[in-house]
Amino acid sequence: GNSVTQMEGPVTLSEEAFLTINCTYTATGYPSLFWYVQYPGEGLQLLLKATKADDKGSNKGFEATYRKETTSFHLEKGSVQVSDSAVYFCALDDPSNTGKLIFGQGTTLQVKP
Amino acid sequence: GAGVSQSPSNKVTEKGKDVELRCDPISGHTALYWYRQSLGQGLEFLIYFQGNSAPDKSGLPSDRFSAERTGGSVSTLTIQRTQQEDSAVYLCASSLAGLAYNEQFFGPGTRLTVL
């Protein structure tokens, strides 16, 4: 079945460091891909998405490119801030086309000043 | 503006008791989803509603779990005879329609602890 695999955390970085969180997926067909973020004490919110191969999603300085050939959707940011500390979830939509999401395990990012 | 709300925010119950968790989606959103976030299992889909119908219940872990939605709005997730393994954060999300390109908006969750 469809699944998402994320790199295990926690990831600890200093402010202004470069961030990469790896995400790979297994899917039938051509799913849409998402990154959701959960800040401390807050609900999940959509960070960015890509709906087809080679699309790049971007928001708040974060980027991810839908790579069909490597079945990947890695999250990157050039210069992280303390306020980026959160749990990041990679997800894809189920092929049933109901919008139901299949999530990775989540990666905790801690950014130190 | 009003987002997705859930109640209660925290629920502590004893093993064997029944619990009801409530979700108020964003007004006008026809699609509603329940997910469960637990330490060992990550974020798992439970059930999907389109209007008042549940075309996908495939994620409900056992027949102790049920959910309903009334008036195309409020949804209630019921867990009967709770077990310790039911302890988790239960998340509700809604979207304009049950399609992949419609963003899902999540509520803050209900943290359930079964003693």
Short mmCIF file of C-alpha atoms in Angstrom, two decimals:
data_model
loop_
_atom_site.label_atom_id
_atom_site.label_comp_id
_atom_site.label_asym_id
_atom_site.label_seq_id
_atom_site.Cartn_x
_atom_site.Cartn_y
_atom_site.Cartn_z
CA GLY A 1 0.00 0.00 0.00
CA ASN A 2 0.90 3.67 -0.10
CA SER A 3 3.30 4.86 2.55
CA VAL A 4 5.61 7.71 3.54
CA THR A 5 9.00 7.42 5.17
CA GLN A 6 10.70 10.37 6.87
CA MET A 7 14.12 10.71 8.39
CA GLU A 8 14.08 10.14 12.11
CA GLY A 9 14.61 13.02 14.44
CA PRO A 10 15.18 14.97 16.40
CA VAL A 11 17.14 17.25 14.12
CA THR A 12 19.04 19.90 16.04
CA LEU A 13 20.47 22.90 14.20
CA SER A 14 21.90 26.28 15.03
CA GLU A 15 20.11 29.39 13.83
CA GLU A 16 20.86 30.24 10.17
CA ALA A 17 21.92 26.67 9.35
CA PHE A 18 20.67 24.88 6.23
CA LEU A 19 17.85 22.40 6.77
CA THR A 20 16.99 19.24 4.90
CA ILE A 21 14.37 16.78 6.08
CA ASN A 22 14.21 13.72 3.86
CA CYS A 23 10.91 12.21 2.75
CA THR A 24 10.37 9.31 0.37
CA TYR A 25 7.13 7.68 -0.60
CA THR A 26 5.63 4.54 -2.07
CA ALA A 27 2.46 5.05 -4.07
CA THR A 28 0.35 3.80 -6.91
CA GLY A 29 -0.50 6.42 -9.45
CA TYR A 30 0.47 10.05 -9.01
CA PRO A 31 -0.38 11.32 -5.55
CA SER A 32 -0.24 14.90 -4.36
CA LEU A 33 2.48 15.47 -1.76
CA PHE A 34 2.35 17.69 1.31
CA TRP A 35 4.38 18.99 4.21
CA TYR A 36 2.45 19.79 7.37
CA VAL A 37 3.92 21.50 10.42
CA GLN A 38 2.91 21.32 14.07
CA TYR A 39 4.30 24.16 16.20
CA PRO A 40 4.45 23.61 19.97
CA GLY A 41 0.97 23.83 21.46
CA GLU A 42 -0.70 24.36 18.09
CA GLY A 43 -2.62 22.25 15.58
CA LEU A 44 -1.31 20.81 12.34
CA GLN A 45 -1.17 23.26 9.48
CA LEU A 46 -0.31 22.92 5.84
CA LEU A 47 3.15 24.24 5.04
CA LEU A 48 3.38 23.49 1.32
CA LYS A 49 2.22 21.07 -1.33
CA ALA A 50 2.95 19.84 -4.85
CA THR A 51 0.42 18.10 -7.06
CA LYS A 52 2.51 16.71 -9.91
CA ALA A 53 6.02 15.64 -10.81
CA ASP A 54 8.66 18.40 -10.90
CA ASP A 55 6.34 20.84 -9.10
CA LYS A 56 8.01 22.85 -6.36
CA GLY A 57 6.00 23.83 -3.32
CA SER A 58 7.22 26.79 -1.29
CA ASN A 59 6.13 28.80 1.74
CA LYS A 60 7.83 30.78 4.53
CA GLY A 61 11.26 30.11 3.01
CA PHE A 62 10.70 26.34 2.89
CA GLU A 63 10.78 24.45 -0.40
CA ALA A 64 10.19 20.91 -1.58
CA THR A 65 10.29 19.47 -5.09
CA TYR A 66 8.18 16.51 -6.22
CA ARG A 67 10.73 14.03 -7.65
CA LYS A 68 8.97 11.15 -9.35
CA GLU A 69 12.18 9.43 -10.43
CA THR A 70 13.44 9.16 -6.84
CA THR A 71 9.96 9.12 -5.22
CA SER A 72 11.06 11.89 -2.90
CA PHE A 73 9.78 15.19 -1.53
CA HIS A 74 12.59 16.52 0.67
CA LEU A 75 11.96 19.67 2.69
CA GLU A 76 14.64 22.36 2.60
CA LYS A 77 15.24 25.79 4.04
CA GLY A 78 18.32 27.87 3.51
CA SER A 79 18.49 29.55 6.89
CA VAL A 80 16.44 28.29 9.83
CA GLN A 81 15.22 30.40 12.72
CA VAL A 82 14.40 29.47 16.30
CA SER A 83 10.74 29.99 15.42
CA ASP A 84 10.97 27.09 12.93
CA SER A 85 11.25 24.64 15.83
CA ALA A 86 8.34 22.27 15.33
CA VAL A 87 7.36 18.78 14.18
CA TYR A 88 7.24 18.36 10.40
CA PHE A 89 5.10 15.73 8.70
CA CYS A 90 5.38 14.59 5.11
CA ALA A 91 2.15 13.23 3.63
CA LEU A 92 0.51 12.03 0.45
CA ASP A 93 -3.10 11.73 -0.54
CA ASP A 94 -4.62 8.29 -0.78
CA PRO A 95 -5.44 7.12 -4.32
CA SER A 96 -9.11 6.81 -3.36
CA ASN A 97 -9.34 10.52 -4.21
CA THR A 98 -11.20 11.32 -1.00
CA GLY A 99 -8.48 13.68 0.17
CA LYS A 100 -7.55 11.26 2.94
CA LEU A 101 -3.91 11.74 3.92
CA ILE A 102 -1.21 9.20 4.67
CA PHE A 103 1.44 10.67 6.95
CA GLY A 104 5.04 9.92 7.71
CA GLN A 105 6.14 9.52 11.31
CA GLY A 106 7.09 13.16 11.74
CA THR A 107 10.47 14.78 12.31
CA THR A 108 11.13 17.06 15.26
CA LEU A 109 13.29 20.08 14.46
CA GLN A 110 14.98 22.02 17.24
CA VAL A 111 16.73 25.24 16.32
CA LYS A 112 19.08 26.73 18.90
CA PRO A 113 20.05 30.42 19.00
CA GLY B 1 -12.11 33.59 11.53
CA ALA B 2 -13.44 30.42 13.11
CA GLY B 3 -11.34 27.36 12.55
CA VAL B 4 -11.97 23.72 13.37
CA SER B 5 -12.78 23.27 17.03
CA GLN B 6 -12.70 20.13 19.13
CA SER B 7 -13.93 19.31 22.59
CA PRO B 8 -12.92 18.40 25.13
CA SER B 9 -9.28 19.39 24.79
CA ASN B 10 -8.31 16.77 27.34
CA LYS B 11 -10.15 13.68 28.53
CA VAL B 12 -9.02 11.26 31.21
CA THR B 13 -11.10 8.15 31.58
CA GLU B 14 -10.95 4.76 33.18
CA LYS B 15 -10.50 1.59 31.20
CA GLY B 16 -13.86 0.18 30.14
CA LYS B 17 -15.71 3.50 30.05
CA ASP B 18 -17.21 5.03 26.90
CA VAL B 19 -16.06 8.43 25.62
CA GLU B 20 -17.39 10.89 23.06
CA LEU B 21 -15.19 13.35 21.21
CA ARG B 22 -16.68 16.26 19.33
CA CYS B 23 -15.56 18.12 16.22
CA ASP B 24 -16.98 21.35 14.82
CA PRO B 25 -15.66 21.84 11.28
CA ILE B 26 -15.31 25.09 9.41
CA SER B 27 -18.70 26.25 8.18
CA GLY B 28 -19.34 25.18 4.58
CA HIS B 29 -16.76 22.41 4.58
CA THR B 30 -18.41 19.26 3.31
CA ALA B 31 -15.51 16.90 4.00
CA LEU B 32 -14.52 15.91 7.51
CA TYR B 33 -11.73 13.58 8.63
CA TRP B 34 -10.71 12.00 11.92
CA TYR B 35 -7.09 11.05 12.54
CA ARG B 36 -5.29 9.66 15.55
CA GLN B 37 -1.81 10.69 16.68
CA SER B 38 -0.07 8.28 19.00
CA LEU B 39 3.53 7.72 20.01
CA GLY B 40 3.94 4.32 18.49
CA GLN B 41 1.83 4.73 15.38
CA GLY B 42 2.31 8.31 14.23
CA LEU B 43 -0.63 9.99 12.52
CA GLU B 44 -3.27 7.52 11.31
CA PHE B 45 -6.45 8.09 9.33
CA LEU B 46 -9.62 6.86 11.03
CA ILE B 47 -12.69 7.90 9.04
CA TYR B 48 -13.84 10.28 6.31
CA PHE B 49 -17.22 11.98 5.97
CA GLN B 50 -18.65 13.62 2.90
CA GLY B 51 -21.72 15.42 4.17
CA ASN B 52 -23.37 13.06 6.63
CA SER B 53 -22.16 9.89 4.89
CA ALA B 54 -18.97 8.02 5.74
CA PRO B 55 -17.73 6.45 2.51
CA ASP B 56 -14.43 5.47 4.09
CA LYS B 57 -14.29 3.96 7.57
CA SER B 58 -11.27 1.82 6.80
CA GLY B 59 -9.08 3.32 9.51
CA LEU B 60 -11.31 2.57 12.49
CA PRO B 61 -9.21 0.13 14.53
CA SER B 62 -12.04 -1.97 15.96
CA ASP B 63 -15.81 -2.13 16.30
CA ARG B 64 -15.48 -0.23 19.58
CA PHE B 65 -14.95 2.88 17.46
CA SER B 66 -17.80 4.62 15.69
CA ALA B 67 -18.51 8.09 14.38
CA GLU B 68 -21.42 10.07 13.08
CA ARG B 69 -21.98 13.44 11.50
CA THR B 70 -25.22 15.34 11.60
CA GLY B 71 -26.51 18.27 9.56
CA GLY B 72 -23.39 18.10 7.46
CA SER B 73 -21.61 19.80 10.31
CA VAL B 74 -20.74 18.52 13.79
CA SER B 75 -19.18 15.09 14.11
CA THR B 76 -18.85 12.84 17.14
CA LEU B 77 -16.31 10.05 17.51
CA THR B 78 -17.36 7.48 20.10
CA ILE B 79 -15.06 4.92 21.68
CA GLN B 80 -16.80 2.22 23.67
CA ARG B 81 -15.17 0.18 26.44
CA THR B 82 -11.95 2.18 26.21
CA GLN B 83 -8.62 0.40 26.45
CA GLN B 84 -5.21 1.78 27.40
CA GLU B 85 -4.04 1.47 23.80
CA ASP B 86 -6.73 4.00 22.83
CA SER B 87 -4.71 6.72 24.58
CA ALA B 88 -3.73 9.21 21.88
CA VAL B 89 -4.48 12.65 20.48
CA TYR B 90 -7.55 12.54 18.25
CA LEU B 91 -7.46 15.11 15.47
CA CYS B 92 -10.29 16.33 13.32
CA ALA B 93 -9.84 18.10 9.98
CA SER B 94 -12.21 19.59 7.44
CA SER B 95 -11.94 20.70 3.83
CA LEU B 96 -14.17 22.30 1.23
CA ALA B 97 -14.63 18.98 -0.55
CA GLY B 98 -13.02 15.59 -0.23
CA LEU B 99 -10.44 16.15 -2.91
CA ALA B 100 -6.70 16.05 -2.72
CA TYR B 101 -6.16 19.65 -3.77
CA ASN B 102 -8.45 21.02 -1.08
CA GLU B 103 -6.42 21.96 1.97
CA GLN B 104 -7.36 20.20 5.17
CA PHE B 105 -7.67 22.43 8.22
CA PHE B 106 -6.95 20.69 11.49
CA GLY B 107 -8.40 21.26 14.92
CA PRO B 108 -6.25 21.41 18.07
CA GLY B 109 -7.07 17.82 18.97
CA THR B 110 -8.46 15.99 21.98
CA ARG B 111 -5.87 14.29 24.16
CA LEU B 112 -7.39 11.06 25.49
CA THR B 113 -5.78 9.26 28.40
CA VAL B 114 -7.15 5.88 29.43
CA LEU B 115 -6.06 4.82 32.91
#
